[in-house]
Amino acid sequence: MAAPATRTPRSRSRAARLLPVLGVVPFLAYLAVFLVVPTLTVVVGAFVEDGRPSLAVVRDLADPAVLGSLANSLVLSALTAVIGGVVGALLAYAVVTGPADGALRRLVTSVCGVLAQFGGVTLAFAFIATLGISGVVSVWLDATFGTGLTSSTWLFSLRGLVLVYAYFQIPLMVIVFLPALDGVRVQWREAAENLGASTWQYWRLVGLPLLAPAFLGSLLLLFANAFAAYATAAALVSQGNPIIPLWIRSALTSEVVLGHANFAYALALEMVLVVALVMTGYSLLVRRTARWLG
Amino acid sequence: MSARSPRRAARTRLQVFRVVVLVLTGAFFVVPLLSMLDFSTRLFNADGRTGAAWALLVADPLLRGAIGTSLLLSLLTVVGMLVLLVPTLVWVRLRVPRLGRAVEFLCLLPLTVPPLVIIVGLTNVTAWLSYLFGDTATWLAFLYVVLVLPYAYRALDAGLAAIDVVTLAEAARSLGAGWLTVIVRVVVPNIRTALVSASFISIALVLGEYTFASLLNFDTLQVAIALQSKSNAQESVAASLASILVAALLLVGLSFVSGRRRTGRGAVAAGVAPVPAGTAPPVPEEPR
């Protein structure tokens, strides 16, 4: 966009030109205090020990227990991204093949909009009421199939988290992937059919290659979403730190994790790095997607 | 091939696929919600139903206090968000459009920085806030404004893009209006839907927020639900279902409000979706 500042008469002083910028200062100051400074605090604090620069805190990230939960976090995020991505893409395709402004499509997009926001404590309790020790479905499954769910704590383990995270990952996938599916033109399909392509050939040679960047981008987004999630796991898992966010909880609530006050900073830095890496990949893929499916 | 054309066979296969996918995913999303209803009204040592857990939602002092706190926080967050964002966005459009990209970037930044990281880095700021305002949950609203920023920004930005702010402002200015009059009496009435959308999504997010409040030890709604589960699981499930329903009502209401003006596809997603399709990064937040 051309800045109107270039049209400013030369007679006006530099001060007069800078004056309008002052209108944005309260906003910038607010974000500096509540967003930029905290983020910088984390980055700097991870390299400080007892007021002196040090690598000791960051080195503690190599602790086997911490590395283990980092691995768990990565696996959990990747797994739920793939599950949410595949199921969400199928659901989005089921919706997109219907009428473009039909009731079904409106319903699914509205519901997904709500459910993608839905997480945390309430989601944890939804699954406790369903598959917990006295959950409705576990009681029924035990009585009908003798599964033994009512005496198992699997819901509160990593496997349980995979299932629970799917509940917000699938709707998110529908929301972010639907526009890409909308970008696929009917004419491409017709052209392929006129050239004698079968359904399978169309998908393998045209449809999937076109959708691949959008799909991969959505997977990265889902990955970051799961990696950054905290409240659901915090409400569900009360013992141990199977994933990184729960390590951060311990570091914040107990005074002496590994004897370092700044350990929470190091863990948070680790989280920022992973998310930043993933989001960079995402924005690159989005740019690529826009070429065909914009 | 026989009498049935391959094209019709393909269409039948597609219909079967659609029904199967919709039924299965539908069940996955509906079963936990129905289970909550069943669980919260079940009598555990006899047959029949009870509304006791639901009655407790208003009777229980902890929960009642927490609902009050969360509602107050939503109100304060909405006010703070509007006061911070509306004048800034209008001003940027009118006077300093070259800062538009920077403001957008900052507004969407909280999506890329996990809330957990923000809270870790905020320890110094929260120490100051509790020193200045005392040990009350109300100053959480300062932090929540940042949390709702990306969603509110998108709603307000879409609203402003739909009207010609510059022309409206020039007309008002040439008739002698001051900048405050331009914002309050010209721009605001024209973006009413966007203001409602931004407020609804902010309320929904604040009512569902757990991370900040629990790590700072304030009894907001979600924290109280988690605490209450230790003594009365049915009550906390009832409270969870109730808060889901309230949030769903707000967000569905939002999709109607934002869908009415710009009907057609994408209207709903534009209001609620965490990510703008096609634009640069940022992730969702979610109150997870």
PDB file of N, CA and C in Angstrom, chain B residues 26-58:
ATOM      1  N   GLY B  26     -19.978 -37.766  13.705  1.00  0.00           N
ATOM      2  CA  GLY B  26     -21.061 -37.217  14.508  1.00  0.00           C
ATOM      3  C   GLY B  26     -21.158 -37.940  15.846  1.00  0.00           C
ATOM      4  N   ALA B  27     -21.081 -39.269  15.805  1.00  0.00           N
ATOM      5  CA  ALA B  27     -21.152 -40.055  17.040  1.00  0.00           C
ATOM      6  C   ALA B  27     -19.990 -39.705  17.963  1.00  0.00           C
ATOM      7  N   PHE B  28     -18.791 -39.572  17.384  1.00  0.00           N
ATOM      8  CA  PHE B  28     -17.614 -39.253  18.205  1.00  0.00           C
ATOM      9  C   PHE B  28     -17.800 -37.932  18.948  1.00  0.00           C
ATOM     10  N   PHE B  29     -18.466 -36.976  18.286  1.00  0.00           N
ATOM     11  CA  PHE B  29     -18.628 -35.683  18.942  1.00  0.00           C
ATOM     12  C   PHE B  29     -19.833 -35.625  19.870  1.00  0.00           C
ATOM     13  N   VAL B  30     -20.855 -36.417  19.576  1.00  0.00           N
ATOM     14  CA  VAL B  30     -22.079 -36.319  20.370  1.00  0.00           C
ATOM     15  C   VAL B  30     -22.015 -37.198  21.623  1.00  0.00           C
ATOM     16  N   VAL B  31     -21.390 -38.383  21.511  1.00  0.00           N
ATOM     17  CA  VAL B  31     -21.401 -39.317  22.640  1.00  0.00           C
ATOM     18  C   VAL B  31     -20.845 -38.715  23.941  1.00  0.00           C
ATOM     19  N   PRO B  32     -19.687 -38.040  23.913  1.00  0.00           N
ATOM     20  CA  PRO B  32     -19.208 -37.449  25.178  1.00  0.00           C
ATOM     21  C   PRO B  32     -20.186 -36.439  25.770  1.00  0.00           C
ATOM     22  N   LEU B  33     -20.869 -35.681  24.910  1.00  0.00           N
ATOM     23  CA  LEU B  33     -21.808 -34.682  25.424  1.00  0.00           C
ATOM     24  C   LEU B  33     -23.013 -35.355  26.077  1.00  0.00           C
ATOM     25  N   LEU B  34     -23.537 -36.401  25.409  1.00  0.00           N
ATOM     26  CA  LEU B  34     -24.661 -37.135  25.999  1.00  0.00           C
ATOM     27  C   LEU B  34     -24.225 -37.832  27.280  1.00  0.00           C
ATOM     28  N   SER B  35     -22.996 -38.351  27.274  1.00  0.00           N
ATOM     29  CA  SER B  35     -22.492 -39.018  28.469  1.00  0.00           C
ATOM     30  C   SER B  35     -22.456 -38.056  29.647  1.00  0.00           C
ATOM     31  N   MET B  36     -22.080 -36.803  29.378  1.00  0.00           N
ATOM     32  CA  MET B  36     -22.040 -35.812  30.453  1.00  0.00           C
ATOM     33  C   MET B  36     -23.429 -35.612  31.042  1.00  0.00           C
ATOM     34  N   LEU B  37     -24.416 -35.520  30.140  1.00  0.00           N
ATOM     35  CA  LEU B  37     -25.788 -35.324  30.610  1.00  0.00           C
ATOM     36  C   LEU B  37     -26.226 -36.516  31.458  1.00  0.00           C
ATOM     37  N   ASP B  38     -25.948 -37.719  30.956  1.00  0.00           N
ATOM     38  CA  ASP B  38     -26.313 -38.929  31.670  1.00  0.00           C
ATOM     39  C   ASP B  38     -25.589 -39.010  33.020  1.00  0.00           C
ATOM     40  N   PHE B  39     -24.285 -38.802  32.979  1.00  0.00           N
ATOM     41  CA  PHE B  39     -23.444 -38.915  34.176  1.00  0.00           C
ATOM     42  C   PHE B  39     -23.890 -37.936  35.254  1.00  0.00           C
ATOM     43  N   SER B  40     -24.206 -36.702  34.838  1.00  0.00           N
ATOM     44  CA  SER B  40     -24.497 -35.673  35.834  1.00  0.00           C
ATOM     45  C   SER B  40     -25.891 -35.830  36.439  1.00  0.00           C
ATOM     46  N   THR B  41     -26.746 -36.636  35.810  1.00  0.00           N
ATOM     47  CA  THR B  41     -28.095 -36.778  36.359  1.00  0.00           C
ATOM     48  C   THR B  41     -28.336 -38.185  36.908  1.00  0.00           C
ATOM     49  N   ARG B  42     -27.283 -39.027  36.933  1.00  0.00           N
ATOM     50  CA  ARG B  42     -27.472 -40.412  37.315  1.00  0.00           C
ATOM     51  C   ARG B  42     -27.528 -40.555  38.844  1.00  0.00           C
ATOM     52  N   LEU B  43     -28.350 -41.506  39.304  1.00  0.00           N
ATOM     53  CA  LEU B  43     -28.311 -41.899  40.711  1.00  0.00           C
ATOM     54  C   LEU B  43     -27.415 -43.129  40.782  1.00  0.00           C
ATOM     55  N   PHE B  44     -26.373 -43.081  41.604  1.00  0.00           N
ATOM     56  CA  PHE B  44     -25.404 -44.166  41.513  1.00  0.00           C
ATOM     57  C   PHE B  44     -25.809 -45.431  42.266  1.00  0.00           C
ATOM     58  N   ASN B  45     -26.690 -45.290  43.300  1.00  0.00           N
ATOM     59  CA  ASN B  45     -27.060 -46.512  44.008  1.00  0.00           C
ATOM     60  C   ASN B  45     -28.521 -46.892  43.821  1.00  0.00           C
ATOM     61  N   ALA B  46     -29.171 -46.290  42.850  1.00  0.00           N
ATOM     62  CA  ALA B  46     -30.561 -46.650  42.596  1.00  0.00           C
ATOM     63  C   ALA B  46     -30.890 -46.328  41.150  1.00  0.00           C
ATOM     64  N   ASP B  47     -32.038 -46.747  40.684  1.00  0.00           N
ATOM     65  CA  ASP B  47     -32.492 -46.364  39.357  1.00  0.00           C
ATOM     66  C   ASP B  47     -33.079 -44.961  39.410  1.00  0.00           C
ATOM     67  N   GLY B  48     -33.177 -44.345  38.241  1.00  0.00           N
ATOM     68  CA  GLY B  48     -33.821 -43.040  38.199  1.00  0.00           C
ATOM     69  C   GLY B  48     -32.838 -41.907  38.007  1.00  0.00           C
ATOM     70  N   ARG B  49     -33.364 -40.705  38.042  1.00  0.00           N
ATOM     71  CA  ARG B  49     -32.573 -39.515  37.723  1.00  0.00           C
ATOM     72  C   ARG B  49     -32.623 -38.525  38.868  1.00  0.00           C
ATOM     73  N   THR B  50     -31.619 -37.659  38.925  1.00  0.00           N
ATOM     74  CA  THR B  50     -31.643 -36.606  39.918  1.00  0.00           C
ATOM     75  C   THR B  50     -31.083 -35.315  39.328  1.00  0.00           C
ATOM     76  N   GLY B  51     -31.628 -34.214  39.722  1.00  0.00           N
ATOM     77  CA  GLY B  51     -31.118 -32.923  39.262  1.00  0.00           C
ATOM     78  C   GLY B  51     -30.226 -32.286  40.313  1.00  0.00           C
ATOM     79  N   ALA B  52     -29.843 -33.078  41.326  1.00  0.00           N
ATOM     80  CA  ALA B  52     -29.112 -32.513  42.474  1.00  0.00           C
ATOM     81  C   ALA B  52     -27.825 -31.811  42.050  1.00  0.00           C
ATOM     82  N   ALA B  53     -27.066 -32.472  41.151  1.00  0.00           N
ATOM     83  CA  ALA B  53     -25.787 -31.884  40.745  1.00  0.00           C
ATOM     84  C   ALA B  53     -26.018 -30.547  40.042  1.00  0.00           C
ATOM     85  N   TRP B  54     -27.087 -30.464  39.265  1.00  0.00           N
ATOM     86  CA  TRP B  54     -27.378 -29.224  38.543  1.00  0.00           C
ATOM     87  C   TRP B  54     -27.844 -28.128  39.498  1.00  0.00           C
ATOM     88  N   ALA B  55     -28.625 -28.547  40.523  1.00  0.00           N
ATOM     89  CA  ALA B  55     -29.087 -27.563  41.506  1.00  0.00           C
ATOM     90  C   ALA B  55     -27.894 -26.970  42.261  1.00  0.00           C
ATOM     91  N   LEU B  56     -26.862 -27.818  42.462  1.00  0.00           N
ATOM     92  CA  LEU B  56     -25.678 -27.341  43.186  1.00  0.00           C
ATOM     93  C   LEU B  56     -24.946 -26.204  42.468  1.00  0.00           C
ATOM     94  N   LEU B  57     -25.115 -26.151  41.139  1.00  0.00           N
ATOM     95  CA  LEU B  57     -24.379 -25.143  40.367  1.00  0.00           C
ATOM     96  C   LEU B  57     -24.649 -23.737  40.877  1.00  0.00           C
ATOM     97  N   VAL B  58     -25.904 -23.485  41.286  1.00  0.00           N
ATOM     98  CA  VAL B  58     -26.215 -22.153  41.790  1.00  0.00           C
ATOM     99  C   VAL B  58     -26.101 -22.075  43.306  1.00  0.00           C
TER     100      VAL B  58
END
